XYZ file of N, CA and C in Angstrom:
726
model
N 79.418 -90.959 55.625
C 79.489 -92.069 54.658
C 78.291 -92.990 54.816
N 77.951 -93.240 56.062
C 76.795 -94.112 56.327
C 75.509 -93.473 55.848
N 75.432 -92.131 56.035
C 74.238 -91.434 55.575
C 74.140 -91.460 54.055
N 75.320 -91.317 53.363
C 75.302 -91.365 51.903
C 74.891 -92.744 51.409
N 75.404 -93.808 52.049
C 75.034 -95.159 51.643
C 73.559 -95.419 51.896
N 73.062 -94.939 52.993
C 71.645 -95.143 53.276
C 70.782 -94.406 52.255
N 71.206 -93.219 51.808
C 70.447 -92.488 50.790
C 70.479 -93.203 49.447
N 71.666 -93.707 49.069
C 71.773 -94.454 47.809
C 70.945 -95.732 47.874
N 70.975 -96.370 49.040
C 70.186 -97.603 49.196
C 68.694 -97.329 49.050
N 68.254 -96.225 49.610
C 66.831 -95.871 49.506
C 66.443 -95.632 48.051
N 67.318 -94.926 47.319
C 67.032 -94.660 45.898
C 66.984 -95.963 45.107
N 67.928 -96.872 45.422
C 67.946 -98.164 44.713
C 66.681 -98.956 45.008
N 66.264 -98.964 46.263
C 65.038 -99.685 46.615
C 63.811 -99.082 45.922
N 63.772 -97.756 45.865
C 62.637 -97.101 45.198
C 62.625 -97.441 43.705
N 63.792 -97.397 43.065
C 63.871 -97.718 41.638
C 63.491 -99.176 41.381
N 63.968 -100.070 42.263
C 63.623 -101.485 42.101
C 62.122 -101.705 42.280
N 61.531 -100.999 43.236
C 60.084 -101.133 43.442
C 59.286 -100.624 42.247
N 59.704 -99.463 41.702
C 59.008 -98.924 40.529
C 59.149 -99.866 39.340
N 60.360 -100.413 39.154
C 60.581 -101.338 38.048
C 59.746 -102.609 38.208
N 59.660 -103.097 39.449
C 58.849 -104.294 39.693
C 57.377 -104.039 39.403
N 56.880 -102.889 39.849
C 55.477 -102.545 39.592
C 55.224 -102.408 38.090
N 56.180 -101.812 37.378
C 56.030 -101.649 35.931
C 56.004 -102.998 35.219
N 56.884 -103.904 35.645
C 56.891 -105.231 35.027
C 55.605 -106.004 35.320
N 55.117 -105.896 36.549
C 53.861 -106.565 36.887
C 52.689 -105.988 36.092
N 52.699 -104.680 35.886
C 51.627 -104.046 35.107
C 51.648 -104.528 33.654
N 52.851 -104.590 33.082
C 52.960 -105.060 31.692
C 52.531 -106.522 31.580
N 52.946 -107.342 32.532
C 52.585 -108.754 32.511
C 51.074 -108.941 32.659
N 50.470 -108.194 33.580
C 49.020 -108.306 33.783
C 48.253 -107.840 32.544
N 48.730 -106.774 31.924
C 48.059 -106.278 30.723
C 48.130 -107.296 29.589
N 49.282 -107.924 29.428
C 49.428 -108.930 28.380
C 48.524 -110.134 28.634
N 48.406 -110.536 29.891
C 47.545 -111.672 30.216
C 46.072 -111.337 29.978
N 45.693 -110.118 30.348
C 44.299 -109.709 30.123
C 43.985 -109.676 28.631
N 44.876 -109.125 27.835
C 44.667 -109.085 26.389
C 44.640 -110.491 25.799
N 45.454 -111.368 26.340
C 45.491 -112.738 25.839
C 44.172 -113.457 26.089
N 43.647 -113.343 27.325
C 42.371 -113.988 27.631
C 41.221 -113.342 26.863
N 41.311 -112.035 26.646
C 40.253 -111.359 25.889
C 40.226 -111.836 24.445
N 41.391 -112.029 23.853
C 41.442 -112.505 22.473
C 40.990 -113.957 22.361
N 41.287 -114.753 23.374
C 40.881 -116.157 23.328
C 39.380 -116.318 23.502
N 38.773 -115.470 24.321
C 37.333 -115.558 24.542
C 36.527 -114.815 23.492
N 37.167 -114.055 22.666
C 36.462 -113.289 21.643
C 36.087 -114.193 20.480
N 34.859 -114.021 19.980
C 34.391 -114.849 18.874
C 34.942 -114.381 17.534
N 35.159 -113.108 17.416
C 35.611 -112.568 16.144
C 37.080 -112.834 15.900
N 37.558 -112.463 14.736
C 38.978 -112.666 14.413
C 39.871 -111.693 15.172
N 41.157 -112.032 15.249
C 42.106 -111.167 15.944
C 42.416 -109.905 15.136
N 42.278 -109.998 13.826
C 42.548 -108.859 12.953
C 41.209 -108.267 12.515
N 41.050 -106.958 12.479
C 39.778 -106.360 12.039
C 39.400 -106.814 10.634
N 38.109 -107.064 10.447
C 37.613 -107.531 9.150
C 37.677 -106.393 8.140
N 38.138 -106.707 6.960
C 38.225 -105.701 5.907
C 39.281 -104.654 6.169
N 40.371 -105.062 6.773
C 41.437 -104.107 7.083
C 42.037 -103.553 5.788
N 42.195 -102.241 5.742
C 42.741 -101.528 4.580
C 41.857 -101.671 3.340
N 40.583 -102.007 3.524
C 39.657 -102.100 2.392
C 38.778 -100.855 2.347
N 38.045 -100.714 1.245
C 37.141 -99.581 1.114
C 36.009 -99.688 2.136
N 35.444 -98.547 2.461
C 34.394 -98.525 3.473
C 33.159 -99.288 3.007
N 32.804 -99.141 1.735
C 31.635 -99.853 1.211
C 31.863 -101.363 1.213
N 33.077 -101.788 0.838
C 33.386 -103.216 0.839
C 33.396 -103.774 2.258
N 33.894 -103.006 3.196
C 33.923 -103.447 4.588
C 32.510 -103.617 5.137
N 31.618 -102.691 4.809
C 30.229 -102.809 5.263
C 29.546 -104.020 4.640
N 29.832 -104.285 3.373
C 29.222 -105.438 2.711
C 29.713 -106.743 3.327
N 31.003 -106.803 3.668
C 31.540 -108.009 4.316
C 30.891 -108.220 5.678
N 30.766 -107.156 6.455
C 30.144 -107.266 7.773
C 28.672 -107.645 7.663
N 27.984 -107.117 6.645
C 26.571 -107.448 6.468
C 26.391 -108.934 6.160
N 27.248 -109.475 5.310
C 27.122 -110.891 4.959
C 27.486 -111.796 6.127
N 28.415 -111.368 6.948
C 28.773 -112.171 8.118
C 27.633 -112.163 9.135
N 26.955 -111.028 9.294
C 25.842 -110.949 10.233
C 24.639 -111.768 9.767
N 24.523 -112.004 8.467
C 23.389 -112.766 7.937
C 23.558 -114.268 8.183
N 24.787 -114.720 8.376
C 25.060 -116.160 8.496
C 24.250 -116.828 9.609
N 24.134 -116.250 10.821
C 23.331 -116.942 11.851
C 21.858 -117.078 11.504
N 21.353 -116.257 10.579
C 19.937 -116.321 10.219
C 19.659 -117.271 9.060
N 20.692 -117.875 8.505
C 20.498 -118.816 7.404
C 19.983 -120.142 7.962
N 18.857 -120.589 7.452
C 18.252 -121.845 7.888
C 17.845 -122.653 6.661
N 17.950 -123.950 6.797
C 17.622 -124.835 5.682
C 17.114 -126.155 6.238
N 16.066 -126.673 5.619
C 15.490 -127.953 6.024
C 15.646 -128.943 4.873
N 16.668 -129.764 4.897
C 16.890 -130.698 3.784
C 15.979 -131.914 3.881
N 15.957 -132.669 2.815
C 15.244 -133.942 2.833
C 16.085 -134.957 3.597
N 15.475 -135.587 4.584
C 16.229 -136.451 5.491
C 16.450 -137.845 4.919
N 15.489 -138.359 4.181
C 15.614 -139.708 3.621
C 15.708 -139.574 2.107
N 16.907 -139.590 1.592
C 17.088 -139.548 0.142
C 16.929 -140.935 -0.475
N 17.343 -141.948 0.270
C 17.218 -143.326 -0.197
C 17.029 -144.217 1.032
N 15.883 -144.866 1.105
C 15.574 -145.680 2.290
C 16.452 -146.924 2.399
N 17.174 -147.275 1.345
C 18.032 -148.462 1.409
C 19.174 -148.290 2.399
N 19.552 -147.028 2.652
C 20.639 -146.791 3.599
C 20.176 -146.899 5.049
N 18.851 -146.938 5.261
C 18.317 -147.018 6.621
C 17.701 -148.380 6.898
N 16.916 -148.873 5.934
C 16.243 -150.157 6.111
C 17.132 -151.286 5.596
N 17.363 -152.248 6.425
C 18.127 -153.425 6.019
C 17.169 -154.489 5.497
N 17.566 -155.268 4.500
C 16.666 -156.303 3.960
C 16.291 -157.324 5.027
N 14.983 -157.481 5.228
C 14.495 -158.444 6.211
C 14.638 -157.997 7.643
N 15.103 -156.784 7.861
C 15.280 -156.292 9.222
C 14.151 -155.363 9.632
N 14.158 -154.993 10.887
C 13.137 -154.101 11.420
C 13.584 -152.655 11.263
N 12.608 -151.792 11.038
C 12.925 -150.373 10.858
C 13.451 -149.792 12.162
N 14.478 -148.963 12.101
C 15.005 -148.346 13.324
C 13.992 -147.376 13.924
N 14.133 -147.025 15.191
C 13.135 -146.163 15.842
C 13.015 -144.779 15.204
N 14.105 -144.269 14.662
C 14.063 -142.913 14.118
C 13.565 -142.868 12.675
N 13.283 -144.009 12.071
C 12.887 -144.030 10.659
C 11.558 -143.299 10.443
N 10.588 -143.563 11.303
C 9.274 -142.941 11.138
C 9.320 -141.443 11.451
N 10.214 -141.058 12.306
C 10.378 -139.624 12.571
C 10.917 -138.908 11.324
N 11.876 -139.529 10.672
C 12.426 -138.927 9.455
C 11.370 -138.845 8.354
N 10.560 -139.895 8.226
C 9.515 -139.876 7.203
C 8.467 -138.803 7.500
N 8.155 -138.600 8.773
C 7.169 -137.582 9.135
C 7.668 -136.183 8.765
N 8.942 -135.928 8.990
C 9.497 -134.617 8.634
C 9.538 -134.442 7.117
N 9.876 -135.498 6.391
C 9.900 -135.407 4.927
C 8.503 -135.237 4.342
N 7.492 -135.782 4.997
C 6.120 -135.616 4.505
C 5.686 -134.154 4.551
N 6.178 -133.427 5.523
C 5.852 -131.994 5.593
C 6.431 -131.258 4.394
N 7.645 -131.618 3.987
C 8.227 -131.002 2.797
C 7.414 -131.347 1.553
N 6.870 -132.558 1.496
C 6.013 -132.934 0.370
C 4.734 -132.109 0.356
N 4.156 -131.880 1.530
C 2.946 -131.060 1.624
C 3.231 -129.619 1.208
N 4.350 -129.081 1.625
C 4.711 -127.718 1.228
C 4.930 -127.622 -0.279
N 5.536 -128.644 -0.859
C 5.742 -128.636 -2.313
C 4.415 -128.669 -3.059
N 3.440 -129.396 -2.524
C 2.120 -129.444 -3.164
C 1.410 -128.095 -3.058
N 1.600 -127.397 -1.951
C 0.968 -126.078 -1.786
C 1.617 -125.055 -2.706
N 2.935 -125.049 -2.764
C 3.641 -124.079 -3.616
C 3.571 -124.444 -5.090
N 3.016 -125.574 -5.404
C 2.881 -125.962 -6.807
C 1.959 -125.014 -7.561
N 0.991 -124.440 -6.866
C 0.026 -123.554 -7.499
C 0.394 -122.082 -7.336
N 1.249 -121.771 -6.393
C 1.669 -120.380 -6.211
C 2.978 -120.373 -5.435
N 4.026 -119.831 -6.055
C 5.330 -119.785 -5.389
C 5.346 -118.830 -4.205
N 4.379 -117.924 -4.144
C 4.331 -116.986 -3.019
C 3.928 -117.665 -1.717
N 3.403 -118.866 -1.792
C 2.974 -119.588 -0.591
C 4.085 -120.433 0.012
N 5.304 -120.219 -0.416
C 6.421 -121.009 0.105
C 6.708 -120.627 1.552
N 6.975 -121.626 2.367
C 7.226 -121.401 3.798
C 8.715 -121.301 4.064
N 9.081 -120.292 4.860
C 10.473 -120.157 5.287
C 10.724 -121.112 6.454
N 11.920 -121.687 6.569
C 12.177 -122.635 7.666
C 11.925 -122.069 9.053
N 12.069 -120.758 9.222
C 11.827 -120.168 10.539
C 10.353 -119.890 10.805
N 9.507 -120.046 9.801
C 8.079 -119.765 9.968
C 7.390 -120.927 10.670
N 6.429 -120.594 11.502
C 5.692 -121.615 12.254
C 4.822 -122.432 11.302
N 4.937 -123.757 11.377
C 4.193 -124.629 10.477
C 2.694 -124.549 10.737
N 2.300 -124.467 11.987
C 0.873 -124.430 12.320
C 0.209 -123.184 11.736
N 0.854 -122.034 11.930
C 0.296 -120.788 11.382
C 0.306 -120.805 9.858
N 1.321 -121.410 9.282
C 1.413 -121.486 7.817
C 0.267 -122.306 7.230
N -0.016 -123.458 7.810
C -1.095 -124.307 7.295
C -2.464 -123.685 7.538
N -2.635 -123.035 8.678
C -3.917 -122.382 8.948
C -4.171 -121.237 7.976
N -3.110 -120.598 7.506
C -3.272 -119.482 6.574
C -3.515 -119.962 5.154
N -2.732 -120.929 4.710
C -2.809 -121.349 3.308
C -3.985 -122.276 3.025
N -4.345 -123.118 3.978
C -5.410 -124.101 3.747
C -6.728 -123.707 4.393
N -6.864 -122.443 4.768
C -8.102 -122.013 5.427
C -9.283 -122.061 4.468
N -9.072 -121.613 3.226
C -10.177 -121.578 2.260
C -10.592 -122.969 1.790
N -9.672 -123.853 1.391
C -10.121 -125.198 0.972
C -10.798 -125.988 2.083
N -10.326 -125.818 3.314
C -10.931 -126.549 4.424
C -12.198 -125.884 4.933
N -12.452 -124.650 4.486
C -13.697 -123.936 4.796
C -13.910 -123.773 6.301
N -12.824 -123.553 7.034
C -12.928 -123.294 8.461
C -13.167 -124.516 9.321
N -13.486 -125.646 8.724
C -13.763 -126.858 9.505
C -12.532 -127.730 9.687
N -11.415 -127.346 9.078
C -10.223 -128.181 9.153
C -9.193 -127.704 10.144
N -9.541 -126.749 11.002
C -8.570 -126.281 11.983
C -8.191 -127.391 12.958
N -9.167 -128.169 13.347
C -8.872 -129.289 14.248
C -7.953 -130.297 13.563
N -8.179 -130.527 12.285
C -7.329 -131.444 11.525
C -5.890 -130.938 11.469
N -5.733 -129.644 11.242
C -4.389 -129.064 11.174
C -3.707 -129.124 12.532
N -4.449 -128.854 13.597
C -3.859 -128.902 14.932
C -3.408 -130.323 15.286
N -4.205 -131.313 14.935
C -3.805 -132.699 15.196
C -2.555 -133.068 14.397
N -2.523 -132.636 13.151
C -1.360 -132.940 12.311
C -0.097 -132.280 12.866
N -0.200 -131.029 13.269
C 0.973 -130.312 13.791
C 1.412 -130.874 15.141
N 0.465 -131.332 15.945
C 0.841 -131.950 17.223
C 1.649 -133.226 16.997
N 1.213 -134.034 16.041
C 1.974 -135.249 15.737
C 3.324 -134.917 15.099
N 3.367 -133.857 14.311
C 4.643 -133.448 13.709
C 5.636 -133.009 14.784
N 5.172 -132.217 15.737
C 6.052 -131.799 16.829
C 6.451 -132.986 17.703
N 5.543 -133.943 17.844
C 5.883 -135.161 18.587
C 7.002 -135.920 17.878
N 6.878 -136.045 16.552
C 7.897 -136.789 15.802
C 9.235 -136.060 15.781
N 9.209 -134.763 15.836
C 10.456 -134.012 15.680
C 11.132 -133.684 17.009
N 10.350 -133.435 18.056
C 10.949 -132.931 19.294
C 10.683 -133.804 20.517
N 9.598 -134.543 20.525
C 9.226 -135.285 21.733
C 10.070 -136.553 21.856
N 10.674 -136.797 23.024
C 11.503 -138.004 23.168
C 10.699 -139.293 23.321
N 9.376 -139.182 23.518
C 8.582 -140.402 23.651
C 8.508 -141.141 22.320
N 8.032 -142.370 22.378
C 8.066 -143.244 21.204
C 7.161 -142.722 20.090
N 7.680 -142.785 18.882
C 6.917 -142.454 17.676
C 7.172 -143.578 16.680
N 6.297 -144.576 16.725
C 6.504 -145.764 15.911
C 5.544 -145.863 14.748
N 5.285 -147.093 14.344
C 4.449 -147.340 13.170
C 3.005 -146.909 13.409
N 2.471 -147.155 14.587
C 1.077 -146.791 14.861
C 0.885 -145.278 14.805
N 1.791 -144.553 15.438
C 1.689 -143.092 15.409
C 1.863 -142.562 13.987
N 2.733 -143.208 13.241
C 2.953 -142.737 11.874
C 1.749 -143.019 10.972
N 1.016 -144.098 11.221
C -0.179 -144.382 10.428
C -1.253 -143.319 10.665
N -1.420 -142.912 11.911
C -2.368 -141.820 12.204
C -1.899 -140.529 11.537
N -0.614 -140.294 11.617
C -0.027 -139.106 10.992
C -0.233 -139.132 9.470
N -0.114 -140.295 8.858
C -0.270 -140.415 7.406
C -1.702 -140.134 6.978
N -2.679 -140.591 7.756
C -4.077 -140.318 7.405
C -4.365 -138.819 7.421
N -3.859 -138.134 8.415
C -4.036 -136.682 8.456
C -3.282 -136.004 7.311
N -2.118 -136.537 7.010
C -1.306 -135.975 5.926
C -2.018 -136.096 4.577
N -2.653 -137.214 4.310
C -3.363 -137.400 3.039
C -4.565 -136.467 2.929
N -5.240 -136.213 4.040
C -6.362 -135.275 4.007
C -5.889 -133.857 3.697
N -4.760 -133.475 4.270
C -4.222 -132.146 3.976
C -3.708 -132.060 2.541
N -3.197 -133.151 2.006
C -2.775 -133.161 0.608
C -3.970 -132.955 -0.319
N -5.099 -133.580 0.006
C -6.308 -133.365 -0.796
C -6.765 -131.912 -0.719
N -6.648 -131.317 0.457
C -7.018 -129.902 0.587
C -6.059 -129.011 -0.185
N -4.782 -129.371 -0.218
C -3.806 -128.570 -0.967
C -4.072 -128.641 -2.466
N -4.548 -129.776 -2.946
C -4.856 -129.893 -4.377
C -6.070 -129.056 -4.761
N -6.899 -128.722 -3.785
C -8.073 -127.893 -4.064
C -7.734 -126.411 -4.183
N -6.492 -126.033 -3.901
C -6.113 -124.622 -4.023
C -6.266 -124.122 -5.450
N -6.162 -125.036 -6.401
C -6.314 -124.645 -7.799
C -7.722 -124.155 -8.087
N -8.700 -124.657 -7.346
C -10.093 -124.261 -7.550
C -10.469 -123.011 -6.782
N -9.550 -122.504 -5.954
C -9.824 -121.309 -5.158
C -8.778 -120.250 -5.476
N -8.911 -119.564 -6.612
C -7.896 -118.548 -6.941
C -7.912 -117.371 -5.988
N -9.048 -117.123 -5.337
C -9.121 -115.988 -4.412
C -8.323 -116.225 -3.149
N -8.038 -117.499 -2.825
C -7.292 -117.803 -1.612
C -5.799 -117.686 -1.801
N -5.373 -117.526 -3.019
C -3.950 -117.435 -3.289
C -3.489 -116.006 -3.118
N -2.289 -115.852 -2.652
C -1.730 -114.529 -2.445
C -1.374 -113.914 -3.785
N -1.500 -112.611 -3.839
C -1.180 -111.921 -5.080
C 0.315 -111.913 -5.291
N 0.723 -112.188 -6.498
C 2.135 -112.251 -6.828
C 2.543 -110.981 -7.542
N 3.690 -110.376 -7.182
C 4.111 -109.154 -7.864
C 4.507 -109.382 -9.300
N 4.776 -110.655 -9.661
C 5.194 -110.934 -11.023
C 4.030 -110.964 -11.995
N 2.813 -111.017 -11.448
C 1.661 -111.063 -12.328
C 1.387 -109.681 -12.894
N 1.085 -109.621 -14.165
C 0.765 -108.356 -14.802
C -0.730 -108.142 -14.741
N -1.185 -106.935 -14.419
C -2.624 -106.697 -14.342
C -3.280 -106.817 -15.703
N -4.508 -107.300 -15.704
C -5.247 -107.474 -16.943
C -5.804 -106.122 -17.363
N -5.540 -105.746 -18.588
C -6.019 -104.472 -19.094
C -7.478 -104.617 -19.495
N -8.306 -103.831 -18.851
C -9.723 -103.860 -19.145
C -10.083 -102.694 -20.058
N -11.269 -102.812 -20.641
C -11.822 -101.770 -21.507
C -10.946 -101.508 -22.724
N -10.147 -102.498 -23.130
C -9.329 -102.303 -24.323
C -10.205 -102.247 -25.559
N -11.205 -103.141 -25.607
C -12.094 -103.149 -26.758
C -12.915 -101.871 -26.822
N -13.305 -101.347 -25.676
C -14.095 -100.114 -25.664
C -13.295 -98.952 -26.222
N -12.036 -98.837 -25.797
C -11.196 -97.760 -26.309
C -10.940 -97.923 -27.798
N -10.784 -99.174 -28.224
C -10.540 -99.404 -29.638
C -11.752 -99.004 -30.468
N -12.957 -99.300 -29.958
C -14.165 -98.922 -30.677
C -14.349 -97.413 -30.728
N -13.867 -96.726 -29.702
C -13.988 -95.269 -29.705
C -13.032 -94.643 -30.708
N -11.838 -95.206 -30.834
C -10.829 -94.630 -31.712
C -11.032 -94.995 -33.173
N -11.651 -96.136 -33.454
C -11.768 -96.583 -34.837
C -12.590 -95.639 -35.709
N -13.742 -95.078 -35.270
C -14.472 -94.150 -36.146
C -13.671 -92.925 -36.527
N -12.774 -92.469 -35.663
C -11.968 -91.305 -36.001
C -10.959 -91.615 -37.098
N -10.529 -92.848 -37.162
C -9.514 -93.216 -38.133
C -10.111 -93.642 -39.466
N -11.421 -93.914 -39.510
C -12.042 -94.358 -40.749
C -12.385 -93.155 -41.624
N -12.259 -93.260 -42.943
C -12.707 -92.183 -43.838
C -14.220 -92.192 -43.950
N -14.822 -91.125 -44.427
C -16.284 -91.086 -44.586
C -16.763 -92.169 -45.528
N -18.015 -92.643 -45.289
C -18.563 -93.732 -46.096
C -18.778 -93.297 -47.542
N -19.194 -92.016 -47.760
C -19.421 -91.546 -49.127
C -18.140 -91.592 -49.929
N -17.042 -91.231 -49.258
C -15.755 -91.238 -49.949
C -15.340 -92.646 -50.318
N -15.685 -93.614 -49.477
C -15.324 -95.002 -49.769
C -16.143 -95.539 -50.931
N -17.462 -95.159 -50.983
C -18.338 -95.691 -52.020
C -18.065 -95.064 -53.375
N -17.900 -93.747 -53.433
C -17.721 -93.057 -54.711
C -16.294 -93.071 -55.187
N -15.390 -93.312 -54.285
C -13.988 -93.311 -54.670
C -13.474 -91.926 -54.995
N -14.176 -90.874 -54.538
C -13.758 -89.504 -54.826
C -12.613 -89.105 -53.937
N -11.897 -88.117 -54.406
C -10.780 -87.610 -53.635
C -11.273 -86.592 -52.616
N -10.520 -86.342 -51.619
C -10.941 -85.326 -50.648
C -10.978 -83.957 -51.292
N -11.914 -83.106 -50.780
C -12.099 -81.778 -51.347
C -10.917 -80.870 -51.099
N -10.276 -81.035 -49.995
C -9.155 -80.160 -49.659
C -7.872 -80.950 -49.718
N -6.842 -80.302 -50.166
C -5.534 -80.932 -50.277
C -4.500 -79.951 -49.775
N -3.732 -80.371 -48.862
C -2.714 -79.501 -48.294
C -1.486 -79.531 -49.182
N -1.071 -78.360 -49.629
C 0.091 -78.250 -50.504
C 1.187 -77.548 -49.747
N 2.344 -78.125 -49.744
C 3.483 -77.531 -49.055
C 4.121 -76.491 -49.956
N 4.354 -75.354 -49.412
C 4.990 -74.274 -50.170
C 6.466 -74.549 -50.297
N 6.996 -74.241 -51.461
C 8.406 -74.463 -51.720
C 9.194 -73.224 -51.365
N 10.377 -73.437 -50.914
C 11.253 -72.313 -50.615
C 11.738 -71.686 -51.917
N 12.194 -70.479 -51.831
C 12.695 -69.766 -53.010
C 13.940 -70.412 -53.579
N 14.669 -71.093 -52.720
C 15.915 -71.700 -53.177
C 15.688 -72.978 -53.943
N 14.418 -73.540 -53.903
C 14.139 -74.797 -54.573
C 13.477 -74.523 -55.914
N 13.694 -75.392 -56.851
C 13.124 -75.263 -58.196
C 11.963 -76.206 -58.328
N 10.824 -75.685 -58.756
C 9.638 -76.527 -58.910
C 9.748 -77.325 -60.183
N 9.180 -78.508 -60.157
C 9.239 -79.397 -61.311
C 7.865 -79.451 -61.955
């Protein structure tokens, strides 16, 4: 009897141990899945579930494009919201104006060619060196570098950027604006646009070559005589001549 009880006890202990291990495994798995879902950036449900494959790919493509979307808005739409009557300009006012002046310069450059528009992710220094190289005739690289240094100072540098720095920045800005207005006089410096249609050359030459073939002989025009040969269409047997 004691041996039978000891055997049953052993079986019970083994079953309890297996059950405990199984419960711990299930609990650990649930906790791991829970932390994985909480740390995951994506949604808990697959995107485009039960949708067509083409639609699912299009949804994923548009979601992947979102981090690459960049936009540089105008910072000062109305200075009345920043400047108080009779008060002093806040420290960040000149920084905002410096950034908005760059948008004004870009608008002046793209005024003559939309292909010269700068993307927000494009480097401003490289953009100005490329677009204003011809009007400045190679001598304005130092001017562009000084302007871009002050622009980066106004946008990223924590040191003071006040009225004095902005006045220097404005003088450089006006010189670059004058160079941008000269783009109209340098059509070769503008990038070729795919929307432009090529100019057809030698049209007059081809027209002059074809015109003598289409003209009747001069004798026929002067005498008013009819041509010597006349093509007559033969009638079918089924038709009656009139």
